[in-house]
Amino acid sequence: MSFQDIGRKTPGLPSKMNGLVSSSSTTTAITKQTINDSTSANSTAGGTDSYAAVSQLILQYQQNVGILSNIVEKLGSEEDGPLLQKQFKVQLDVIHQLGNKIETKLQQQEQSLHSMSRTEASRNRATHIKLTRDYHWVQTKFKNLQLEARQIRSNIEARRRAELQDRERREFVEGIDEDNQRLQMQLQDDRVTEEIMREREEEVRKINQGMHQVNEIYKDLANIVSYQQDQVDEVETHMEKANKNAESGLKQIEKARAKQDQACIIS
C-alpha cells in the first residue's frame, strides 16, 4: 500500500495540475489552491483520518515536484525566460510550504502514537513508517531537481562568459599585429582555462555537498525504521508472554475444576 491508497475519499487536485502551467497567474492560482486543499485535509486529527491527510499532502507534494521537473527540463531551451523563472520560484515556494506541513503532521502523529493503546499504536506505526519513507523519497527527488537546475544555470552562465570572452578576444586580436596576436591569445587562453578549472571545482563541490545531503537523508530514514522495528518487536514479546500466561491460567482452572468434580463425587 502506498500513500496514494490512504484516504481515497480526500479530494484530489484539479486535472490541470498534471501539466506545466502556461502563465504566471495560472501558476499562482493553482499553487494557492494546493495549499488551501492541504490545509483543509489537515483539519481531521488522529487515527486513519490524520494519516489520510498526511497522505494527501504527500500526493500534492509529489505532483508539485512533477511540475518542477517539467520546468527544469525547459531551462536553457527557447522557452526559458522571465515567465519560466517566475514559475520555477513559485513552485519552489509551494513545495517548501508543503514539505513543512508534512513534517509537522508527521511529528504530531509520532507524538500521538505514545498516547494510543498498544494495539492501536502498533496498527498505526506501520502506516507512519511507510508515509515517512514515501515523503523522504519524493523529497530526495526534489533536492536532486534543485541540484540539476543549479547545474544547468551554471553551464548557461559558463557558456555566456566563454562566448563573451571569445568575442572580446577576437576584437582584441584584430587591433594588434601578428606577433602580439599570438602572445595575447595564449594569455587569454590561460585565463579561460583557469576560469574553467575554478568553475569545475565549484561544481564538483556543490555536487558532493548535494550527495552528502542525500546520504544523510537515507541514514536518518534507516535510523527511524530501526527504532520503530525495536518497538514492534517489544510489542510482539509482550503478546507472547500474555499468551503463555493465559494458557497457564487456563490449565490452573481446569485442575481446580477437576478437583471440585472429585470432591462432589466423594460427597
Coordinates of C-alpha atoms in Angstrom, one line a residue:
M1 CA 0.0 0.0 0.0
S2 CA 1.4 3.4 -0.9
F3 CA 0.5 6.9 0.4
Q4 CA -1.8 7.3 -2.6
D5 CA -4.0 4.5 -1.3
I6 CA -4.6 6.1 2.1
G7 CA -7.7 8.2 2.4
R8 CA -9.1 7.8 -1.1
K9 CA -12.1 9.9 -0.2
T10 CA -9.9 13.0 0.2
P11 CA -10.5 15.3 -2.8
G12 CA -7.7 15.3 -5.4
L13 CA -6.0 18.2 -7.2
P14 CA -7.5 19.6 -10.4
S15 CA -6.6 17.9 -13.6
K16 CA -4.6 20.9 -14.9
M17 CA -2.0 20.2 -12.2
N18 CA -0.8 17.2 -14.2
G19 CA 0.9 19.5 -16.7
L20 CA 3.1 22.6 -16.7
V21 CA 1.0 25.9 -16.3
S22 CA 1.0 28.3 -19.2
S23 CA 1.2 31.6 -17.3
S24 CA 2.3 33.0 -14.0
S25 CA -1.3 33.9 -13.0
T26 CA -2.4 30.4 -13.6
T27 CA 0.6 29.1 -11.6
T28 CA -0.2 31.3 -8.6
A29 CA -3.9 30.3 -8.6
I30 CA -3.2 26.6 -8.8
T31 CA -0.5 26.7 -6.1
K32 CA -2.7 28.7 -3.8
Q33 CA -5.4 26.1 -4.3
T34 CA -2.9 23.4 -3.5
I35 CA -2.0 25.0 -0.1
N36 CA -5.7 25.5 0.7
D37 CA -6.6 21.9 -0.1
S38 CA -3.8 20.6 2.1
T39 CA -4.9 22.9 5.0
S40 CA -8.4 21.6 4.7
A41 CA -7.1 18.0 4.7
N42 CA -5.2 18.6 7.9
S43 CA -8.3 19.6 9.9
T44 CA -9.1 16.0 10.9
A45 CA -6.9 14.8 13.8
G46 CA -5.9 11.3 15.0
G47 CA -6.0 7.7 13.5
T48 CA -6.7 6.9 9.9
D49 CA -8.2 10.4 9.1
S50 CA -4.9 12.1 10.1
Y51 CA -2.8 9.7 8.1
A52 CA -5.2 10.2 5.2
A53 CA -4.5 14.0 5.5
V54 CA -0.7 13.3 5.5
S55 CA -1.1 11.0 2.5
Q56 CA -2.9 13.7 0.6
L57 CA -0.2 16.3 1.4
I58 CA 2.5 13.9 0.2
L59 CA 0.5 13.3 -3.0
Q60 CA 0.2 17.1 -3.6
Y61 CA 4.0 17.4 -2.8
Q62 CA 4.8 14.7 -5.4
Q63 CA 2.6 16.5 -8.0
N64 CA 4.3 19.8 -7.5
V65 CA 7.7 18.1 -7.7
G66 CA 6.5 16.7 -11.1
I67 CA 5.6 20.2 -12.2
L68 CA 9.0 21.5 -11.1
S69 CA 10.6 18.6 -13.1
N70 CA 8.8 19.8 -16.3
I71 CA 10.1 23.4 -15.6
V72 CA 13.6 22.2 -15.1
E73 CA 13.5 20.3 -18.4
K74 CA 12.8 23.7 -20.2
L75 CA 15.7 25.5 -18.6
G76 CA 18.2 26.6 -21.2
S77 CA 15.8 26.0 -24.1
E78 CA 14.0 28.5 -26.3
E79 CA 11.1 28.7 -23.7
D80 CA 13.5 29.8 -21.0
G81 CA 12.8 33.3 -19.9
P82 CA 11.3 35.6 -17.1
L83 CA 8.0 33.7 -17.1
L84 CA 9.6 30.3 -16.7
Q85 CA 11.9 31.7 -13.9
K86 CA 8.8 33.0 -12.1
Q87 CA 7.1 29.7 -12.4
F88 CA 10.2 28.0 -11.1
K89 CA 10.3 30.2 -8.0
V90 CA 6.6 29.8 -7.3
Q91 CA 6.9 26.0 -7.4
L92 CA 9.9 26.1 -5.0
D93 CA 7.9 28.2 -2.5
V94 CA 4.9 25.9 -2.7
I95 CA 7.0 22.7 -2.4
H96 CA 8.8 24.1 0.7
Q97 CA 5.5 25.0 2.3
L98 CA 4.0 21.6 1.7
G99 CA 7.2 20.0 3.0
N100 CA 6.9 22.0 6.2
K101 CA 3.3 20.9 6.6
I102 CA 4.1 17.3 6.0
E103 CA 7.0 17.3 8.5
T104 CA 4.8 19.0 11.1
K105 CA 2.0 16.5 10.6
L106 CA 4.4 13.5 10.9
Q107 CA 5.8 14.9 14.1
Q108 CA 2.3 15.3 15.5
Q109 CA 1.4 11.8 14.6
E110 CA 4.6 10.4 16.1
Q111 CA 3.7 12.1 19.4
S112 CA 0.1 10.9 19.2
L113 CA 1.3 7.3 19.0
H114 CA 2.6 7.5 22.5
S115 CA -0.9 8.3 23.8
M116 CA -2.6 5.4 22.0
S117 CA -3.2 1.9 23.3
R118 CA -0.5 -0.6 22.3
T119 CA -2.8 -2.3 19.8
E120 CA -3.8 0.9 18.1
A121 CA -0.2 2.3 18.2
S122 CA 1.1 -0.9 16.6
R123 CA -1.5 -0.7 13.9
N124 CA -0.7 2.9 13.1
R125 CA 3.1 2.7 13.4
A126 CA 3.5 0.7 10.1
T127 CA 1.5 3.4 8.3
H128 CA 3.6 6.1 9.9
I129 CA 6.8 4.5 8.8
K130 CA 5.5 4.0 5.2
L131 CA 4.4 7.6 4.8
T132 CA 7.7 8.9 6.3
R133 CA 9.7 6.7 3.7
D134 CA 7.5 7.9 0.8
Y135 CA 7.9 11.6 1.8
H136 CA 11.7 11.3 2.1
W137 CA 11.8 9.5 -1.3
V138 CA 9.9 12.4 -3.0
Q139 CA 12.0 14.9 -1.0
T140 CA 15.2 13.4 -2.4
K141 CA 13.8 13.7 -5.9
F142 CA 13.1 17.4 -5.2
K143 CA 16.6 18.1 -3.9
N144 CA 18.1 16.3 -7.0
L145 CA 16.0 18.6 -9.2
Q146 CA 17.3 21.7 -7.4
L147 CA 20.9 20.4 -7.9
E148 CA 20.1 19.8 -11.6
A149 CA 18.6 23.3 -12.0
R150 CA 21.7 24.9 -10.4
Q151 CA 24.0 22.8 -12.7
I152 CA 22.0 23.9 -15.8
R153 CA 22.2 27.6 -14.8
S154 CA 25.9 27.2 -14.1
N155 CA 26.5 25.7 -17.5
I156 CA 24.5 28.5 -19.2
E157 CA 26.5 31.2 -17.4
A158 CA 29.8 29.5 -18.2
R159 CA 28.8 29.4 -21.9
R160 CA 27.8 33.0 -21.8
R161 CA 31.1 34.1 -20.3
A162 CA 33.0 31.9 -22.7
E163 CA 31.2 33.5 -25.7
L164 CA 31.8 37.0 -24.3
Q165 CA 35.4 36.3 -23.7
D166 CA 35.8 34.8 -27.2
R167 CA 34.2 37.9 -28.8
E168 CA 36.4 40.2 -26.8
R169 CA 39.4 38.2 -27.7
R170 CA 38.6 38.4 -31.5
E171 CA 38.1 42.1 -31.3
F172 CA 41.4 42.5 -29.4
V173 CA 43.3 40.3 -31.8
E174 CA 42.1 42.4 -34.8
G175 CA 43.7 45.5 -33.4
I176 CA 47.3 44.2 -32.9
D177 CA 50.0 42.9 -35.1
E178 CA 50.7 39.2 -35.8
D179 CA 53.5 38.8 -33.2
N180 CA 51.5 40.3 -30.3
Q181 CA 48.4 38.5 -31.5
R182 CA 49.8 35.0 -30.7
L183 CA 51.0 36.2 -27.3
Q184 CA 47.7 37.8 -26.3
M185 CA 45.8 34.7 -27.5
Q186 CA 47.9 32.5 -25.3
L187 CA 47.4 34.7 -22.3
Q188 CA 43.7 34.8 -22.9
D189 CA 43.5 31.1 -23.3
D190 CA 45.3 30.6 -20.0
R191 CA 42.8 32.9 -18.2
V192 CA 39.9 31.0 -19.8
T193 CA 41.5 27.6 -18.7
E194 CA 41.9 28.9 -15.1
E195 CA 38.3 30.1 -15.0
I196 CA 37.0 26.8 -16.3
M197 CA 39.0 24.9 -13.7
R198 CA 37.7 27.1 -10.9
E199 CA 34.1 26.6 -12.2
R200 CA 34.6 22.9 -12.4
E201 CA 36.0 22.7 -8.9
E202 CA 33.0 24.7 -7.6
E203 CA 30.5 22.4 -9.5
V204 CA 32.2 19.3 -8.0
R205 CA 32.0 20.8 -4.5
K206 CA 28.3 21.5 -4.9
I207 CA 27.6 18.1 -6.3
N208 CA 29.5 16.5 -3.4
Q209 CA 27.6 18.6 -0.9
G210 CA 24.3 17.5 -2.5
M211 CA 25.2 13.8 -2.4
H212 CA 26.2 14.2 1.2
Q213 CA 22.8 15.7 2.0
V214 CA 21.1 12.8 0.2
N215 CA 23.2 10.3 2.1
E216 CA 22.2 12.0 5.4
I217 CA 18.6 11.6 4.5
Y218 CA 19.0 7.9 3.9
K219 CA 20.8 7.5 7.2
D220 CA 18.0 9.3 9.1
L221 CA 15.4 7.1 7.4
A222 CA 17.4 3.9 8.4
N223 CA 17.5 5.1 12.0
I224 CA 13.8 5.8 12.0
V225 CA 13.0 2.3 10.6
S226 CA 15.4 0.6 13.1
Y227 CA 13.9 2.5 16.1
Q228 CA 10.3 1.6 15.1
Q229 CA 11.3 -2.1 14.5
D230 CA 12.6 -2.3 18.1
Q231 CA 9.2 -1.2 19.4
V232 CA 7.3 -3.6 17.2
D233 CA 9.5 -6.5 18.5
E234 CA 8.8 -5.4 22.1
V235 CA 5.0 -5.5 21.5
E236 CA 5.3 -9.0 20.0
T237 CA 7.3 -10.2 23.0
H238 CA 4.6 -8.8 25.4
M239 CA 1.9 -10.5 23.4
E240 CA 3.7 -13.9 23.5
K241 CA 4.1 -13.6 27.3
A242 CA 0.5 -12.7 27.7
N243 CA -0.5 -15.7 25.6
K244 CA 1.7 -18.0 27.8
N245 CA 0.2 -16.6 31.0
A246 CA -3.3 -17.1 29.6
E247 CA -2.5 -20.8 28.8
S248 CA -1.1 -21.3 32.3
G249 CA -4.2 -19.8 33.9
L250 CA -6.5 -22.0 31.8
K251 CA -4.6 -25.1 33.0
Q252 CA -4.9 -24.0 36.6
I253 CA -8.7 -23.5 36.1
E254 CA -9.0 -27.0 34.6
K255 CA -7.1 -28.5 37.5
A256 CA -9.3 -26.7 40.0
R257 CA -12.4 -27.8 38.2
A258 CA -11.2 -31.5 38.2
K259 CA -10.6 -31.3 42.0
Q260 CA -14.0 -29.8 42.5
D261 CA -15.6 -32.6 40.5
Q262 CA -13.8 -35.2 42.6
A263 CA -14.9 -33.6 45.8
C264 CA -18.5 -33.6 44.6
I265 CA -18.3 -37.4 43.7
I266 CA -16.8 -38.3 47.1
S267 CA -19.5 -36.3 49.0

